[in-house]
Coordinates of C-alpha atoms in Angstrom, one line a residue:
M1 CA -83.5 -20.5 3.4
T2 CA -85.8 -18.6 1.0
T3 CA -84.6 -18.3 -2.6
L4 CA -86.4 -15.2 -4.0
T5 CA -84.6 -13.3 -6.7
V6 CA -83.2 -9.9 -5.9
D7 CA -86.0 -8.2 -8.0
Q8 CA -88.7 -10.3 -6.3
S9 CA -87.4 -9.4 -2.8
W10 CA -87.1 -5.7 -3.7
A11 CA -90.7 -5.6 -5.1
R12 CA -92.0 -7.0 -1.7
I13 CA -89.8 -4.6 0.3
E14 CA -91.0 -1.6 -1.8
T15 CA -94.6 -2.7 -1.4
W16 CA -94.4 -2.9 2.4
L17 CA -92.6 0.4 2.7
A18 CA -95.1 2.2 0.5
Q19 CA -98.0 0.9 2.6
H20 CA -96.5 1.2 6.1
A21 CA -93.4 3.5 6.0
A22 CA -93.9 6.1 3.2
V23 CA -91.0 8.3 4.5
S24 CA -88.6 5.4 4.3
H25 CA -89.9 4.4 0.9
G26 CA -89.3 7.9 -0.4
L27 CA -85.7 7.7 0.7
L28 CA -84.8 4.8 -1.6
R29 CA -82.5 6.1 -4.3
P30 CA -83.3 5.4 -8.0
P31 CA -81.4 2.7 -9.9
A32 CA -77.7 3.0 -10.4
L33 CA -76.5 3.5 -14.0
P34 CA -74.8 0.4 -15.6
E35 CA -71.9 2.6 -16.6
D36 CA -71.3 3.8 -13.0
I37 CA -71.2 0.1 -11.9
A38 CA -68.7 -0.7 -14.6
A39 CA -66.6 2.3 -13.7
A40 CA -66.6 1.2 -10.0
E41 CA -65.5 -2.3 -11.0
L42 CA -62.6 -0.9 -13.1
R43 CA -61.5 1.4 -10.3
L44 CA -61.5 -1.3 -7.7
G45 CA -60.2 -4.0 -10.0
V46 CA -62.9 -6.5 -9.2
T47 CA -66.2 -7.8 -10.7
F48 CA -69.3 -7.2 -8.6
P49 CA -71.2 -10.4 -7.8
P50 CA -74.5 -10.7 -9.8
D51 CA -76.7 -10.2 -6.7
L52 CA -75.0 -6.9 -5.9
K53 CA -75.3 -5.6 -9.5
D54 CA -79.0 -6.6 -9.5
S55 CA -79.6 -4.8 -6.3
L56 CA -77.8 -1.6 -7.4
L57 CA -79.8 -1.6 -10.6
R58 CA -82.9 -1.6 -8.5
H59 CA -81.7 1.0 -6.0
D60 CA -78.4 2.8 -5.8
G61 CA -78.5 2.7 -2.0
V62 CA -80.5 5.1 0.1
Q63 CA -80.6 8.7 1.0
L64 CA -78.8 9.0 4.4
Q65 CA -81.2 11.0 6.6
D66 CA -83.7 10.3 9.4
G67 CA -86.1 7.6 8.5
T68 CA -84.0 5.9 5.8
T69 CA -84.3 2.1 5.3
T70 CA -81.7 0.1 7.2
L71 CA -81.0 -3.6 7.7
G72 CA -81.1 -3.2 11.5
Y73 CA -77.7 -3.3 13.1
Y74 CA -76.1 -3.7 9.7
G75 CA -77.2 -0.2 8.7
P76 CA -78.3 1.2 5.3
L77 CA -77.3 -0.5 2.0
S78 CA -74.5 1.3 0.2
G79 CA -74.8 2.9 -3.2
V80 CA -72.0 2.6 -5.8
E81 CA -70.1 5.6 -4.5
D82 CA -70.3 4.4 -0.9
I83 CA -69.0 0.9 -1.9
V84 CA -66.0 2.4 -3.7
R85 CA -65.2 4.8 -0.9
S86 CA -65.6 2.3 1.9
T87 CA -63.6 -0.4 0.1
E88 CA -60.7 1.8 -0.6
F89 CA -60.7 3.1 2.9
L90 CA -60.6 -0.4 4.4
R91 CA -58.0 -1.5 1.9
D92 CA -55.7 1.3 3.1
I93 CA -56.1 0.2 6.7
G94 CA -55.5 -3.4 5.8
A95 CA -52.3 -2.6 3.8
D96 CA -50.2 -2.7 7.0
L97 CA -51.3 -6.3 7.6
A98 CA -50.7 -7.6 4.1
D99 CA -47.2 -9.0 4.9
D100 CA -48.6 -11.0 7.9
E101 CA -51.3 -12.5 5.6
D102 CA -49.1 -13.5 2.7
E103 CA -48.9 -17.1 3.9
L104 CA -52.7 -17.6 3.8
D105 CA -54.2 -19.5 0.9
E106 CA -57.2 -18.1 -1.0
D107 CA -59.8 -19.8 1.2
E108 CA -58.1 -18.6 4.4
R109 CA -57.9 -15.1 3.1
D110 CA -61.6 -15.0 2.6
Q111 CA -62.2 -16.1 6.1
Y112 CA -59.4 -14.6 8.2
A113 CA -57.6 -11.8 6.4
Y114 CA -58.4 -8.3 7.6
W115 CA -59.5 -6.8 4.3
P116 CA -58.6 -8.8 1.1
H117 CA -58.5 -6.9 -2.1
E118 CA -61.6 -8.6 -3.5
R119 CA -63.8 -7.8 -0.5
L120 CA -66.6 -5.1 -0.8
L121 CA -68.3 -3.3 2.0
I122 CA -72.0 -3.1 1.0
S123 CA -73.6 -1.5 4.0
L124 CA -72.7 1.3 6.4
G125 CA -73.4 -0.2 9.7
I126 CA -74.9 1.4 12.8
G127 CA -73.0 4.6 12.5
W128 CA -73.6 5.0 8.8
Q129 CA -69.9 5.0 8.2
S130 CA -67.3 2.7 6.8
S131 CA -66.4 1.4 10.3
D132 CA -68.8 -1.6 10.2
G133 CA -71.4 -3.4 8.1
L134 CA -71.9 -6.3 5.7
F135 CA -69.4 -7.3 3.1
L136 CA -69.4 -9.5 0.0
V137 CA -66.6 -11.7 -1.5
S138 CA -66.1 -10.8 -5.1
R139 CA -63.2 -13.2 -5.9
P140 CA -64.3 -16.3 -7.9
G141 CA -64.1 -19.4 -5.8
P142 CA -66.1 -21.3 -3.1
H143 CA -66.9 -18.1 -1.3
H144 CA -67.9 -16.0 -4.3
G145 CA -70.8 -13.7 -3.4
R146 CA -70.9 -14.8 0.2
V147 CA -72.0 -12.3 2.8
G148 CA -69.9 -11.5 5.9
R149 CA -70.1 -9.0 8.8
Y150 CA -67.4 -6.6 9.7
F151 CA -67.2 -4.5 12.9
D152 CA -64.6 -1.9 13.6
E153 CA -61.5 -3.3 15.3
D154 CA -62.9 -6.8 15.2
S155 CA -62.2 -9.8 13.0
P156 CA -64.5 -10.2 10.0
S157 CA -66.6 -13.3 9.9
F158 CA -69.1 -14.9 7.5
T159 CA -72.9 -14.8 8.1
E160 CA -75.3 -17.6 7.4
W161 CA -76.3 -15.9 4.1
P162 CA -74.7 -17.4 1.0
G163 CA -75.5 -14.3 -1.1
L164 CA -77.1 -10.8 -1.0
R165 CA -80.3 -12.1 -2.5
H166 CA -80.8 -14.2 0.6
V167 CA -80.3 -11.2 2.8
L168 CA -82.9 -9.3 0.8
A169 CA -85.3 -12.2 0.9
D170 CA -85.1 -12.6 4.7
F171 CA -85.5 -8.8 5.0
A172 CA -88.7 -8.8 2.9
I173 CA -90.2 -11.7 4.8
A174 CA -89.4 -10.0 8.2
L175 CA -91.1 -6.8 7.0
E176 CA -94.2 -8.7 5.8
N177 CA -94.5 -11.0 8.9
G178 CA -93.2 -8.8 11.6
T179 CA -90.6 -11.5 12.4
P180 CA -87.0 -11.0 13.6
F181 CA -84.2 -10.1 11.1
N182 CA -80.8 -10.6 12.7
G183 CA -82.5 -10.7 16.1
R184 CA -84.5 -7.5 15.8
I185 CA -88.1 -6.7 14.7
P186 CA -88.8 -4.3 11.8
L187 CA -91.7 -1.9 12.6
A188 CA -93.4 1.1 11.1
S189 CA -93.7 4.2 13.2
E190 CA -94.8 7.7 11.9
G191 CA -94.1 6.7 8.3
R192 CA -90.6 5.4 9.1
L193 CA -89.1 2.0 9.3
I194 CA -87.7 1.4 12.8
W195 CA -86.2 -1.6 14.6
D196 CA -87.0 -2.8 18.1
D197 CA -86.3 -5.7 20.3
D198 CA -88.9 -8.2 21.4
G199 CA -88.2 -10.0 24.7
S200 CA -89.6 -12.5 27.1
V201 CA -88.3 -14.1 30.3
V202 CA -88.9 -17.5 32.0
P203 CA -92.0 -17.2 34.2
D204 CA -90.6 -19.0 37.2
P205 CA -86.8 -18.4 37.5
L206 CA -84.9 -20.4 40.1
S207 CA -84.3 -18.3 43.2
P208 CA -80.7 -17.9 44.3
L209 CA -81.9 -16.7 47.7
G210 CA -84.2 -19.7 47.9
L211 CA -81.1 -21.9 47.3
A212 CA -79.2 -20.0 50.0
A213 CA -82.1 -20.5 52.5
E214 CA -81.7 -24.3 52.0
A215 CA -77.9 -24.2 52.5
A216 CA -76.4 -24.5 55.9
E217 CA -74.1 -21.8 57.1
P218 CA -70.6 -23.3 57.4
L219 CA -68.9 -23.3 60.7
V220 CA -65.2 -22.7 61.4
P221 CA -63.7 -26.0 62.4
P222 CA -62.2 -26.3 65.9
T223 CA -58.5 -25.3 66.1
P224 CA -56.4 -28.5 66.2
P225 CA -53.8 -28.8 69.0
A226 CA -50.4 -27.3 68.3
H227 CA -47.8 -29.8 67.2
E228 CA -44.7 -30.2 69.2
P229 CA -41.4 -29.6 67.4
V230 CA -39.9 -32.7 65.8
T231 CA -36.5 -33.5 67.3
F232 CA -33.8 -35.9 66.3
T233 CA -32.4 -38.1 69.1
P234 CA -28.7 -38.7 69.6
Q235 CA -27.2 -41.5 67.5
T236 CA -25.3 -44.3 69.1
D237 CA -22.0 -43.0 67.8
G238 CA -22.5 -39.7 69.6
V239 CA -23.2 -37.7 66.4
Y240 CA -26.6 -36.0 66.4
A241 CA -28.6 -33.1 65.1
V242 CA -31.6 -31.3 66.4
G243 CA -34.1 -29.9 63.9
V244 CA -37.3 -28.1 64.2
F245 CA -39.7 -28.1 61.3
G246 CA -41.8 -25.0 60.8
A247 CA -43.1 -22.8 58.0
L248 CA -41.2 -19.7 57.0
T249 CA -43.8 -17.0 56.3
A250 CA -43.6 -13.3 55.6
P251 CA -45.2 -11.0 58.2
E252 CA -48.9 -10.4 57.5
P253 CA -49.8 -6.9 56.5
P254 CA -51.6 -4.8 59.1
Q255 CA -55.4 -5.2 59.3
Q256 CA -56.8 -2.0 57.7
P257 CA -60.3 -2.8 56.5
D258 CA -63.1 -0.4 55.4
V259 CA -64.8 0.6 58.6
V260 CA -67.7 2.9 59.6
F261 CA -68.3 4.4 63.0
V262 CA -71.7 5.7 64.2
A263 CA -72.2 7.6 67.4
G264 CA -74.8 6.9 70.0
I265 CA -76.4 3.7 68.7
P266 CA -75.8 0.1 69.7
P267 CA -74.2 -2.4 67.2
E268 CA -77.5 -4.1 66.6
E269 CA -79.1 -0.9 65.5
L270 CA -76.1 -0.2 63.3
L271 CA -76.6 -3.6 61.6
A272 CA -80.3 -2.8 61.2
R273 CA -79.6 0.4 59.5
L274 CA -77.2 -1.4 57.1
G275 CA -80.1 -3.7 56.2
S276 CA -79.5 -6.8 58.3
V277 CA -81.6 -9.9 57.6
P278 CA -83.1 -10.6 61.0
E279 CA -82.9 -14.3 60.9
T280 CA -79.2 -14.2 60.2
V281 CA -78.2 -12.0 63.2
R282 CA -75.9 -13.8 65.6
P283 CA -72.4 -13.3 67.1
R284 CA -69.6 -14.3 64.8
S285 CA -65.8 -14.0 64.9
R286 CA -64.0 -12.4 62.0
E287 CA -62.9 -15.8 60.7
Q288 CA -66.4 -17.1 60.9
T289 CA -67.8 -14.0 59.1
R290 CA -65.3 -14.4 56.3
L291 CA -66.1 -18.1 55.9
S292 CA -69.9 -17.5 55.9
A293 CA -69.7 -14.6 53.5
A294 CA -67.9 -16.7 50.9
A295 CA -70.3 -19.6 51.2
P296 CA -73.5 -20.4 49.1
W297 CA -75.4 -19.5 52.3
A298 CA -74.7 -15.9 51.7
A299 CA -75.8 -15.8 48.0
C300 CA -73.4 -13.0 47.2
R301 CA -74.9 -10.8 49.9
P302 CA -72.6 -8.8 52.1
T303 CA -72.0 -9.8 55.7
A304 CA -71.4 -7.2 58.3
R305 CA -70.0 -7.4 61.8
A306 CA -70.5 -4.7 64.4
G307 CA -69.2 -3.9 67.9
W308 CA -68.5 -1.1 70.4
C309 CA -65.4 1.2 70.3
G310 CA -64.5 4.4 72.0
D311 CA -66.9 6.6 74.0
G312 CA -70.4 5.7 72.8
W313 CA -69.4 4.7 69.3
A314 CA -70.4 1.6 67.4
Y315 CA -68.4 0.4 64.4
A316 CA -69.0 -2.1 61.5
T317 CA -66.8 -3.9 59.0
Q318 CA -67.9 -5.9 56.0
E319 CA -67.0 -9.2 54.4
G320 CA -68.1 -10.4 51.0
G321 CA -70.6 -8.9 48.6
D322 CA -70.6 -5.5 47.0
A323 CA -69.0 -2.8 49.1
Q324 CA -71.7 -1.0 51.2
L325 CA -69.9 1.2 53.8
G326 CA -68.9 3.9 51.4
R327 CA -72.2 4.3 49.5
P328 CA -73.9 7.7 50.1
E329 CA -77.3 6.0 50.5
V330 CA -75.9 3.9 53.3
L331 CA -74.0 6.7 55.1
R332 CA -77.2 8.8 55.1
R333 CA -79.1 6.0 56.8
L334 CA -76.4 5.3 59.3
S335 CA -76.1 9.0 60.2
R336 CA -79.8 9.6 60.6
G337 CA -80.1 11.6 63.9
T338 CA -76.4 11.2 64.6
R339 CA -72.9 11.2 63.1
A340 CA -71.2 8.6 60.9
V341 CA -67.5 8.5 60.1
R342 CA -66.1 6.2 57.5
L343 CA -62.4 5.2 57.0
S344 CA -61.5 3.4 53.8
K345 CA -58.3 2.2 52.2
Q346 CA -58.1 1.1 48.6
G347 CA -54.5 0.5 47.4
P348 CA -52.9 4.0 47.1
E349 CA -55.9 5.9 48.5
V350 CA -57.2 6.5 51.9
H351 CA -60.5 8.3 52.4
L352 CA -62.1 9.8 55.5
T353 CA -65.8 10.7 55.1
V354 CA -68.1 12.3 57.7
F355 CA -71.9 12.5 57.6
D356 CA -74.0 14.4 60.1
D357 CA -77.8 13.6 60.2
G358 CA -77.9 12.4 56.6
V359 CA -75.8 15.3 55.2
E360 CA -72.2 14.9 54.1
R361 CA -69.6 17.3 55.6
P362 CA -67.1 18.0 52.8
G363 CA -64.9 20.1 55.1
A364 CA -64.3 17.2 57.4
A365 CA -63.3 14.8 54.6
R366 CA -59.7 13.7 54.1
R367 CA -58.1 12.0 51.1
V368 CA -54.5 10.8 51.0
D369 CA -52.8 9.5 47.8
S370 CA -49.7 7.3 48.1
P371 CA -47.1 6.6 45.4
R372 CA -46.3 3.0 44.6
E373 CA -43.0 2.0 46.1
D374 CA -42.5 -1.7 45.3
Y375 CA -40.9 -1.1 41.9
V376 CA -37.2 -1.6 41.7
T377 CA -35.0 1.2 40.6
D378 CA -31.2 1.5 40.0
A379 CA -28.7 3.8 41.7
D380 CA -29.8 6.6 39.4
G381 CA -33.5 6.1 40.2
Q382 CA -34.3 4.6 36.8
P383 CA -36.7 1.6 36.6
V384 CA -35.1 -1.8 36.4
V385 CA -36.7 -3.7 33.5
G386 CA -36.6 -7.4 33.0
P387 CA -36.0 -9.2 29.6
D388 CA -39.8 -9.3 29.1
G389 CA -40.0 -5.5 29.3
Q390 CA -41.8 -5.5 32.6
Q391 CA -40.5 -3.4 35.5
W392 CA -39.2 -5.5 38.4
Q393 CA -41.2 -5.4 41.6
R394 CA -40.2 -6.4 45.1
I395 CA -42.1 -9.4 46.4
G396 CA -43.6 -9.5 49.9
V397 CA -43.5 -5.8 50.5
D398 CA -46.2 -3.2 50.9
P399 CA -46.6 -1.5 47.5
W400 CA -48.2 1.6 49.1
P401 CA -46.6 2.1 52.5
G402 CA -47.7 5.7 52.4
S403 CA -51.4 4.7 52.4
T404 CA -50.7 2.2 55.1
A405 CA -49.2 4.9 57.3
A406 CA -51.9 7.3 56.4
Y407 CA -54.6 4.9 57.5
A408 CA -53.0 4.5 60.9
R409 CA -52.5 8.3 61.1
L410 CA -56.1 9.1 60.3
L411 CA -57.3 6.4 62.7
A412 CA -55.2 8.0 65.5
G413 CA -56.7 11.4 64.6
L414 CA -60.2 10.0 65.1
A415 CA -59.4 9.3 68.7
Q416 CA -58.4 12.9 69.3
E417 CA -61.1 14.6 67.2
Y418 CA -64.1 12.3 67.9
G419 CA -63.2 10.0 70.7
I420 CA -63.2 7.0 68.4
T421 CA -60.7 4.4 69.7
W422 CA -60.5 1.2 67.6
D423 CA -57.7 -1.3 67.1
P424 CA -58.2 -3.2 63.8
E425 CA -55.6 -5.8 65.0
G426 CA -57.7 -6.6 68.0
D427 CA -60.9 -7.1 65.9
G428 CA -60.6 -10.8 65.3
D429 CA -61.3 -13.6 67.6
E430 CA -64.0 -12.0 69.7
P431 CA -67.5 -12.9 68.5
L432 CA -69.5 -9.7 67.6
A433 CA -73.0 -9.1 66.4
S434 CA -73.2 -9.8 62.7
A435 CA -75.7 -10.5 60.0
L436 CA -76.3 -10.9 56.2
L437 CA -77.3 -7.6 54.6
L438 CA -80.1 -6.9 52.2
P439 CA -78.5 -3.9 50.6
V440 CA -80.5 -0.6 50.4
L441 CA -81.3 0.6 46.9
D442 CA -79.3 3.2 45.0
D443 CA -80.5 6.7 45.1
L444 CA -82.4 7.9 42.1
P445 CA -80.7 10.6 40.2
P446 CA -81.9 14.1 41.3
T447 CA -82.0 15.5 37.8
R448 CA -82.7 13.9 34.4
H449 CA -82.0 15.0 30.9
P450 CA -85.0 16.4 29.0
V451 CA -87.3 13.7 27.7
T452 CA -87.1 13.5 23.9
S453 CA -87.4 10.0 22.5
V454 CA -87.4 6.4 23.6
R455 CA -86.9 3.5 21.3
D456 CA -87.5 5.8 18.2
F457 CA -90.7 7.1 19.7
D458 CA -91.4 10.8 20.2
L459 CA -92.0 10.8 23.9
G460 CA -91.3 14.5 24.2
G461 CA -94.1 15.3 21.8
L462 CA -96.5 13.0 23.5
V463 CA -95.8 14.6 26.9
E464 CA -96.4 18.1 25.4
R465 CA -99.7 17.3 23.7
T466 CA -101.2 15.0 26.3
P467 CA -103.1 16.2 29.5
P468 CA -101.1 15.1 32.6
E469 CA -104.0 13.0 33.9
R470 CA -104.4 11.1 30.7
L471 CA -100.6 10.6 30.4
R472 CA -100.4 9.3 34.0
S473 CA -103.3 6.9 33.4
A474 CA -101.6 5.6 30.2
M475 CA -98.3 5.2 31.8
A476 CA -99.8 3.4 34.8
A477 CA -101.3 0.9 32.4
Q478 CA -97.9 0.5 30.7
L479 CA -96.3 -0.1 34.1
A480 CA -98.9 -2.8 34.8
R481 CA -98.1 -4.4 31.5
L482 CA -94.4 -4.3 32.3
A483 CA -95.1 -5.9 35.7
A484 CA -97.1 -8.7 34.1
E485 CA -94.4 -9.3 31.4
T486 CA -91.7 -9.8 34.0
G487 CA -93.9 -11.5 36.7
I488 CA -93.4 -9.0 39.5
D489 CA -97.2 -8.5 39.7
T490 CA -97.3 -11.9 41.4
Y491 CA -95.8 -10.4 44.6
P492 CA -98.6 -9.1 46.9
E493 CA -96.7 -5.9 47.8
I494 CA -96.2 -4.9 44.1
A495 CA -99.7 -6.0 43.1
Q496 CA -101.2 -3.8 45.8
A497 CA -99.0 -0.9 44.7
L498 CA -100.1 -1.3 41.1
E499 CA -103.8 -1.4 42.2
R500 CA -103.4 1.8 44.3
I501 CA -101.7 3.5 41.3
R502 CA -104.6 2.5 39.1
R503 CA -107.0 4.0 41.5
D504 CA -104.8 7.1 41.8
E505 CA -104.2 6.5 45.5
P506 CA -100.9 7.1 47.4
V507 CA -98.5 4.2 47.7
D508 CA -96.3 3.7 50.8
L509 CA -92.7 3.2 49.8
A510 CA -91.2 3.9 53.2
A511 CA -87.7 2.7 54.0
D512 CA -87.7 -0.9 55.3
G513 CA -91.5 -1.1 54.5
P514 CA -92.9 -4.2 52.7
L515 CA -92.6 -2.7 49.2
D516 CA -89.1 -1.4 49.8
L517 CA -88.0 -4.8 51.2
R518 CA -89.5 -6.6 48.2
M519 CA -87.7 -4.3 45.7
R520 CA -84.4 -4.9 47.6
T521 CA -85.0 -8.6 47.6
L522 CA -85.4 -8.6 43.8
S523 CA -82.2 -6.6 43.5
A524 CA -80.4 -9.2 45.7
E525 CA -81.8 -12.1 43.6
A526 CA -80.5 -10.5 40.4
R527 CA -77.1 -9.8 42.0
A528 CA -76.9 -13.4 43.3
A529 CA -77.8 -15.0 40.0
R530 CA -75.1 -12.9 38.2
G531 CA -72.6 -13.9 40.9
L532 CA -73.3 -17.6 40.7
L533 CA -72.9 -17.6 36.9
D534 CA -69.7 -15.5 37.1
A535 CA -68.2 -17.9 39.7
A536 CA -69.1 -20.9 37.6
R537 CA -66.7 -19.8 34.9
H538 CA -63.8 -20.7 37.1
Q539 CA -65.2 -24.0 38.4
A540 CA -65.7 -27.4 37.0
D541 CA -69.3 -27.7 38.1
A542 CA -72.1 -25.8 36.4
A543 CA -73.9 -23.0 38.2
P544 CA -77.1 -23.9 39.9
V545 CA -78.9 -21.2 37.9
T546 CA -79.0 -20.7 34.2
A547 CA -78.5 -17.6 32.0
A548 CA -82.3 -17.6 31.5
D549 CA -82.7 -17.4 35.3
R550 CA -80.3 -14.5 35.5
A551 CA -82.1 -12.6 32.6
A552 CA -85.5 -13.1 34.4
W553 CA -84.2 -11.8 37.7
A554 CA -82.5 -8.9 36.0
A555 CA -85.8 -8.1 34.2
R556 CA -87.8 -8.3 37.5
D557 CA -85.3 -6.0 39.2
S558 CA -85.5 -3.6 36.3
A559 CA -89.3 -3.6 36.3
A560 CA -89.3 -3.0 40.1
G561 CA -87.0 0.0 39.4
A562 CA -89.4 1.4 36.9
L563 CA -92.2 1.2 39.5
R564 CA -89.9 3.0 42.0
E565 CA -89.2 5.7 39.5
F566 CA -93.0 6.0 38.7
L567 CA -93.5 6.7 42.4
L568 CA -90.6 9.1 43.0
L569 CA -89.7 10.9 39.8
P570 CA -91.6 13.4 37.6
L571 CA -93.9 11.5 35.2
P572 CA -92.0 12.2 31.9
A573 CA -88.7 10.7 33.4
A574 CA -90.6 7.7 34.8
A575 CA -92.4 7.2 31.5
E576 CA -89.1 7.1 29.6
T577 CA -87.9 4.3 31.9
V578 CA -91.2 2.3 31.8
L579 CA -91.4 2.4 28.0
H580 CA -87.7 1.6 27.6
R581 CA -88.1 -1.5 29.7
R582 CA -91.2 -3.0 28.2
L583 CA -90.5 -6.4 26.8
S584 CA -93.1 -6.6 24.1
V585 CA -92.2 -5.1 20.8
R586 CA -95.9 -4.2 20.4
W587 CA -95.8 -1.7 23.2
R588 CA -96.6 1.2 20.8
D589 CA -99.9 -0.4 20.0
D590 CA -100.6 -0.9 23.7
L591 CA -99.8 2.7 24.4
A592 CA -102.1 4.0 21.7
A593 CA -104.9 1.9 23.2
D594 CA -104.1 3.1 26.7
L595 CA -104.2 6.7 25.6
A596 CA -107.5 6.2 23.8
G597 CA -109.1 4.4 26.7

């Protein structure tokens, strides 16, 4: 760790700011007066550590306005008045906890107490308020002068810096070398010090869908023959008993899954509109579908099952994966040229949704809310509360019988209004057409907020002063750089799209076309990687993918999303996304070169 003095570090910080960020340099406040420091010490009843005094005698904090010098997430350094105000504020908050912390010794107080009397908040954090920032220990002892971090409503903790001079030394070196300080890179932009994140991803992440392709789909084992009841035979003395062993089980709740009905198309077409993966299409029972959807073979993708019901209606239910049947994007696809009706139950709520030829019919929608009825009440209707303060609940009963009844009532109404006749209890053993789904992409928002800035860059000003053709060419180059950073330019569908964009030629992004399928596959990879890691938290074995794999797939999915926005949204909105998702912290230099080219 570098051991520059406070004055040496400030000299280097000032030199860099004067050369590269004049606005920020001009917002450094002049030195604090020694008598002001002494008055603050007397008021707070502490002695400031030498590093803090030396820093305040160089600069009494900074002027709090746009462009001021900050320590990244730790915010601007405080002046004498800020230190007094913040410290007194946090002392008042911590006063209520003082009794609970009386048993801590001095060392434990420094590390674990909420706000000991001797602790000083020396920066104003992200929000430039006393809610977070860096603190110093002023009490003599093993932690004297040590630097810690405090965030609102979180436990304080020590940093790796033994003193403020080490903080300033690392800050000076980060400015001079363009290296990370607390994980972020300091940069100069338009005369101001700004901070940005530099990122990279592993070039060849392990594919969760590739792992799934190597896994076999599990099969439901054959049903074993039923066991005959076990009977006791008469004893020789004529005394006997007959007993039959069996399980006592509560009645199963009625089957009321989310279901969607589509008129005039066969089940196979319904699956195709949902995004079925062709090589996984085959008949499956409900039990088989559930088993398959929960297996590595599915890779967190949904599995749908479809059949006929009523007069010319097909229906589909889903197992596993993220819910698909209620998404507007999906219902629009399903109702293309026809009608789709969706019935959904989620606890106390039952929803009926109708789409005609891609357009929702709000007048046909129904929504039923049900009060919870499994809580126990006394004769006066008051809650019965146990010794732990929790209200008692009945076990083995339907908590929302109203929604259960509403589901059945709405389903019966579908038979009368639309000719849909479907019995969820009968939808079980019969094998029906089924498949894994490659989910369709989310709709892009129809409207966006006005473009102003992105990553402390004046994008709004750039849009106003740059001819549209030049701006589009520069953003196309930025998009290509993003694709290269994340590795999506290795996919032929995306490489071809980027080349057509470079030549200002139209790009085909038709639904279920090659580019659309590639983007959906990247989204599925990212979802599967996240699901595998989440599941591993509750298992003894490690996940087959790593956090680096997950980050790489998330970056690829995000970059593909930026390409999609570039093709479908107005250029300023797409430019905001492209620049926001660039991984290299040097993207501003790249953009300047692209605009000049």
